[in-house]
Amino acid sequence: MRTDTAPTVTKLSDYTPPNFKIESVYLDFDLDPKNTVVRSTLKVSRLAAGPLTLDGDEISLKSVKLDGRLLKRSDYKLTQAHLIIDDLPNHFTLEIENSCNPAANSTLMGLYVSGGRFCTQCEAEGFRRITYYPDRPDVLSVFTVRVQAPLKDYPHLLANGNMIDSGSIDGGKTHFAVWEDPFPKPAYLFALVAGQFDLLEDSFTTMSGREIPLTIYVDPGDAHRAEYAMDSLIRSMKWDEEAFGREYDLARFMIVAVRDFNFGAMENKGLNIFNSALLLADGESATDMNFERIESVVAHEYFHNWTGNRITCRDWFQLCLKEGFTVFRDQEFSADQRGAAVQRIKDVRALRGRQFPEDAGPLAHPVRPNQYVKIDNFYTATIYEKGAELIRMLKTLLGAEAFRKGCDHYFETLDGTAATVEQFIASFEASSGKDLSQFMRWYEQAGTPHIKVTRTRSSESNVSVDVITFEQKTLPTPGQKTKKPVVLPIKWQAIGDDGPIGEAQLTVLDAAQTHVSLPLAGKEYSLSILQDFSAPAILHTDQTTEDALRLMANDPNAFNRWEAGQSLARKLMGSLTKAIESGKMPEPDTALRGYARALKHTLLDAEFDNNFKALALTIPSNMDVMQSLPQSDPIAVNLAGDWLNRAISDESKTDLIETYHALKDEGPFDPGAAAAGRRALKNRCLNLLASRQDAIAAPLAISQFNAATNMTDELSALLTLDKLGGRRVDQSMEDFYVKWKANPLVIDKWFAVQAGRKHPSGVDAIEQLTKHDAYDPRNPNRVRALLGSFAMSNPHLFHDASGAGYNFFTEQVLDMDSRNPSVAARLLGVYEIWRKLDTARQDQIKAQLRRVIKSKPSKNVLEIASKTLG
Ligand code: B3K
Ligand code: ZN
C-alpha cells in the first residue's frame, strides 16, 4: 500500500484499445473469510497483436492453465500489479486459480467482510483485488458466477443477474448458487454478497408488463427501515420509464445494505450495494435530510442501469459520462417528487459549497480530466455536480424536445458499448442539428466562469434604450493558464415594482462579450439574471441593495427570489467579516435592515411554501462566503454568520415564535416533502431564535427535545441546546447517547454533533472522542462523522489559531491511510481551501501537507497532498 516508487500517471492521450476480447467469464468462489479461493475461466479472442495483460492487486496466484495445459512459471510474467502472457493464439481458454484474504482487507475495495458478511466493491479498480483480469471499463463480458459457502453463516449467496442454479453439498453443511448476467459488463460492475440478512420484498410491473421482484437485504431486524428505500425504488423505476423511456431489463432487482462502505452506494448490475446510512430510515431515527438523500441515491443507482451499465465508459477519463448524466437524472427526479425550485436551490447550495471551491482551488480539474494518479481521487464534485450542470445547460440550449431525442439517440445507438463524451455529444448534434463543438470546452476547461453584467444607456434611432453587456472570463487553474470562452446560456428578465416587465429571455454568451438592447430606459427595473441558475457561473453585477430587495419581493422566478437574498447576505457577511477581523463591532446599516425586513415578508407570505421559506431564512454557508473574499479568517466568517442570524431574528422575533408554534403540531410521521417542509421551517425558526442568546429559545428547545417523536426535531433541538450552551446541554447529549446507543446510524449523528461542538477543552476533546468505546477507525461512516464533521463544521477548533486542530486532523488522516487510502485521501481534501485563509493559517496547512508527503503515504494521499500544496 505504501508508495516506494514514483507514482505512475495515467493520461487520456495514451488510451489504446484492448488486445483481447473476453467472450465470457466463469467465476467460481469458495468463500472463506481468511482464504477465499477464486477459479476463473475466461474464453478469449484476439482483437490486436500483443500480450494479454491482466491486472492483480494483493492476491496470490496459484495456477494458470492455457487451453487445459498448466503453464510453467517461465510461461508468464508476474509483477506486483500484473500477470502478462505473451505468444497466445487467436482463440483460447484461460483458467486462473488464486486466493485472497477478505477478512484482512481494510481498504474495503475488492472482496471484504463487513459485519460477518461478504461483500464487494469493484469500482473503479477493485476487481483486480479479487482475481487477475483486464480490469478496465472497455472490456465487457458476460459473467456466470458460482458461489459456495457454509450454509449456517451464509444462508444468502448473491451475485449479479439471475439465479440459474442452487443446491447443497457436504450433506447440507455447504451450499452454492449460480448466477448468470446476460448483459455484457465491465468488471467494475461485478458484485457478490454472502451472509445472513432479513429481506424486504416487493415488485414492480414494467411498461411492457414484466413483473420484477424487488428485494432489499438488510441486517436482521432492519427490514422495516428499508420501506422508504423500496418506495423510492418503485417511484424511480416508474419515473425512468416516463421521463426517459427506460425500462428495467433483468428478471430481478436487488439492493443490499452494508455498514462498512467507502462512499454512498454502488450501481452493480442488478445488485446495488448501499452504505446502510443511505438506505435505512424510519421517522424516529432518521432526519428528513436522510430521507431525501435515500430517495435521491436509490434513484441515482437505479438510473445507472442505463446511464453507466447498459452504456458504460470507454476509460475512467469519461467518468462524467455516467456520473454527471446520472446526477442530472436524479436531480430531475427529485425535482418532480419534491418541487423544482426548492430542489434547484438545494442543488445550487451544494454546488457552491463543494464544487466552486474545488474549481477555484489547487485541486481544480476539468469535468473530463486528462490525467490522474489514482482514479479514486477523481470521484469529485466537479465530475458529479458540475458534470450534471453541463447536461442541464445542454437541455436549456437545445430545448426539452431535442434534448430528449438526443438521449433516445444515445440509448439506441450506443447500448451495450463503452462510450466517450464525444459520442454522447454527437447524439445531441444528431438530434438537434446544432454544432456543439464549442460546448465540448466545458469538458476540457477547469474553473468556474465569471459573468459580468453591466447596464448602460444609449440611443438607437433617437429612442433611448438600455444596453445590457454580458462578459465572461475564467481565471487560470493549475496547469491551464489560458482559458477560452465557453457557451453560457443566461436566462434573465427585467423586474419592476409590480412584477416582471416582459418575458424571460435566453441570451447565449459564447464569446468574450455580447450586448442586448432593452427599450426600457426611464423605467424603474432590476435585472434578474441567471434565473434557475441556468449556467454554473459566478455572477458580478452592479446590483444595489434596492435591486436585491426588489427581486426578493417581485421576481417570479423562485430560484432567483432566493438568490437575491443570498447575494445580499453574502455581501453583508463579507463586510461583517472584515469588521470582525479588524476588531470592530459591526453596526446595523440600511442594507442589513432591508435584508432582515425582506426575510420577514417572506416568512409571512402565504404564497411561499414552507420549504422555500426555510431555505430563504438560511444564510449562505461559510464556504460560500469565503469564496467571495480574497482571504479571510474562517472563525470571523463564522462569527459574521452568527451576527447576521441574530439580526434576522431581532427583526422577526415575534413572527418566528408564532410561526414556530403554528407549525408545532405533529400528526403521525410523514416523510413527504410537505411535512418535511413544516419541520424544516419550524426548526429554522427555533434556531434563529437561539441566535439571540436570550431566554426565548431554551424552554422551546428543551420541551422539543423531550417530546420529539422524530429525529429531525430531536436533533434540531439538541443542536439548538448546544448553540445556547449552559448546564443542561451535556446531560442532553448523554441522554441522547444512552437512548440511541444500539443504533449505529444514530450514533454516527451523535459523533457528528460532538465533533462540531465548541468544547471548552479545545481539540483535546475531539481527540478524546477517538478513544470513545463506540469509535471505530475501521468504519468509514464513523470516521467521517467524527473527522469529516470536525473539519467541516467546527471552524472554532479545526481552524484554532494554535494549529492544534490541523495537527490532530493530519495525524488522524495518516492513521486512516494505513488502513484505507481512498477514505484518507478524501478527508485530506479539506485542506484545499488553504489559499482562501489568512497567511498564518496558510503556513500551518502547508507545513501539514509537507509532513504528509514526507511520511511516505499511499498513492491516493500523496496525489492529494502534493496537488493541494501546488
Ligand atoms: N459509481 C459509484 C461510485 C464509485 C466510487 C469509487 N471510488 C457510485 C455512484 O456514483 O453511483
Ligand atoms: Zn453514480
mmCIF file of N, CA and C and ligand atoms in Angstrom, residues 109 121 123-124 263 265-267 300-301 304 322-323 376 379 384, ligand 1:
data_model
loop_
_atom_site.group_PDB
_atom_site.id
_atom_site.type_symbol
_atom_site.label_atom_id
_atom_site.label_comp_id
_atom_site.label_asym_id
_atom_site.label_seq_id
_atom_site.Cartn_x
_atom_site.Cartn_y
_atom_site.Cartn_z
ATOM 1 N N MET A 109 -12.053 -2.302 -0.692
ATOM 2 C CA MET A 109 -12.088 -2.395 -2.158
ATOM 3 C C MET A 109 -11.818 -3.849 -2.508
ATOM 4 N N GLN A 121 -16.691 -4.335 -3.525
ATOM 5 C CA GLN A 121 -16.739 -3.017 -4.156
ATOM 6 C C GLN A 121 -15.664 -3.024 -5.236
ATOM 7 N N GLU A 123 -15.731 -0.791 -8.292
ATOM 8 C CA GLU A 123 -15.413 0.463 -8.970
ATOM 9 C C GLU A 123 -14.457 1.270 -8.099
ATOM 10 N N ALA A 124 -13.413 1.823 -8.636
ATOM 11 C CA ALA A 124 -13.055 1.741 -10.022
ATOM 12 C C ALA A 124 -12.136 0.534 -10.293
ATOM 13 N N PHE A 263 -18.156 4.843 0.410
ATOM 14 C CA PHE A 263 -18.907 6.043 0.000
ATOM 15 C C PHE A 263 -20.400 5.744 0.119
ATOM 16 N N ALA A 265 -23.050 4.490 -2.298
ATOM 17 C CA ALA A 265 -23.696 3.299 -2.831
ATOM 18 C C ALA A 265 -23.055 2.945 -4.161
ATOM 19 N N MET A 266 -23.403 1.748 -4.677
ATOM 20 C CA MET A 266 -22.780 1.290 -5.913
ATOM 21 C C MET A 266 -23.788 0.574 -6.803
ATOM 22 N N GLU A 267 -23.724 0.920 -8.086
ATOM 23 C CA GLU A 267 -24.742 0.510 -9.057
ATOM 24 C C GLU A 267 -24.513 -0.857 -9.700
ATOM 25 N N HIS A 300 -30.574 7.412 -8.072
ATOM 26 C CA HIS A 300 -29.305 7.551 -8.798
ATOM 27 C C HIS A 300 -28.744 6.181 -9.191
ATOM 28 N N GLU A 301 -28.658 5.286 -8.219
ATOM 29 C CA GLU A 301 -28.068 3.968 -8.527
ATOM 30 C C GLU A 301 -28.950 3.207 -9.500
ATOM 31 N N HIS A 304 -28.475 4.448 -13.018
ATOM 32 C CA HIS A 304 -27.223 3.995 -13.627
ATOM 33 C C HIS A 304 -27.436 2.754 -14.509
ATOM 34 N N LYS A 322 -21.108 8.878 -17.190
ATOM 35 C CA LYS A 322 -22.134 8.189 -16.415
ATOM 36 C C LYS A 322 -22.509 8.961 -15.158
ATOM 37 N N GLU A 323 -21.554 9.634 -14.511
ATOM 38 C CA GLU A 323 -21.882 10.273 -13.231
ATOM 39 C C GLU A 323 -22.615 11.603 -13.410
ATOM 40 N N ASP A 376 -9.486 6.841 -7.991
ATOM 41 C CA ASP A 376 -10.348 7.015 -6.792
ATOM 42 C C ASP A 376 -10.428 8.482 -6.371
ATOM 43 N N TYR A 379 -13.462 11.006 -8.045
ATOM 44 C CA TYR A 379 -14.915 10.938 -7.835
ATOM 45 C C TYR A 379 -15.299 12.231 -7.117
ATOM 46 N N TYR A 384 -19.121 14.961 -10.756
ATOM 47 C CA TYR A 384 -20.521 14.669 -10.482
ATOM 48 C C TYR A 384 -21.406 15.909 -10.683
HETATM 49 N N1 B3K B 1 -20.334 4.709 -9.054
HETATM 50 C C1 B3K B 1 -20.244 4.711 -7.610
HETATM 51 C C2 B3K B 1 -19.065 5.441 -7.083
HETATM 52 C C3 B3K B 1 -17.847 4.617 -7.042
HETATM 53 C C4 B3K B 1 -16.753 5.351 -6.296
HETATM 54 C C5 B3K B 1 -15.461 4.625 -6.440
HETATM 55 N N2 B3K B 1 -14.384 5.288 -5.735
HETATM 56 C C6 B3K B 1 -21.474 5.263 -7.003
HETATM 57 C C7 B3K B 1 -22.213 6.263 -7.799
HETATM 58 O O1 B3K B 1 -21.727 7.304 -8.169
HETATM 59 O O2 B3K B 1 -23.322 5.997 -8.120
#
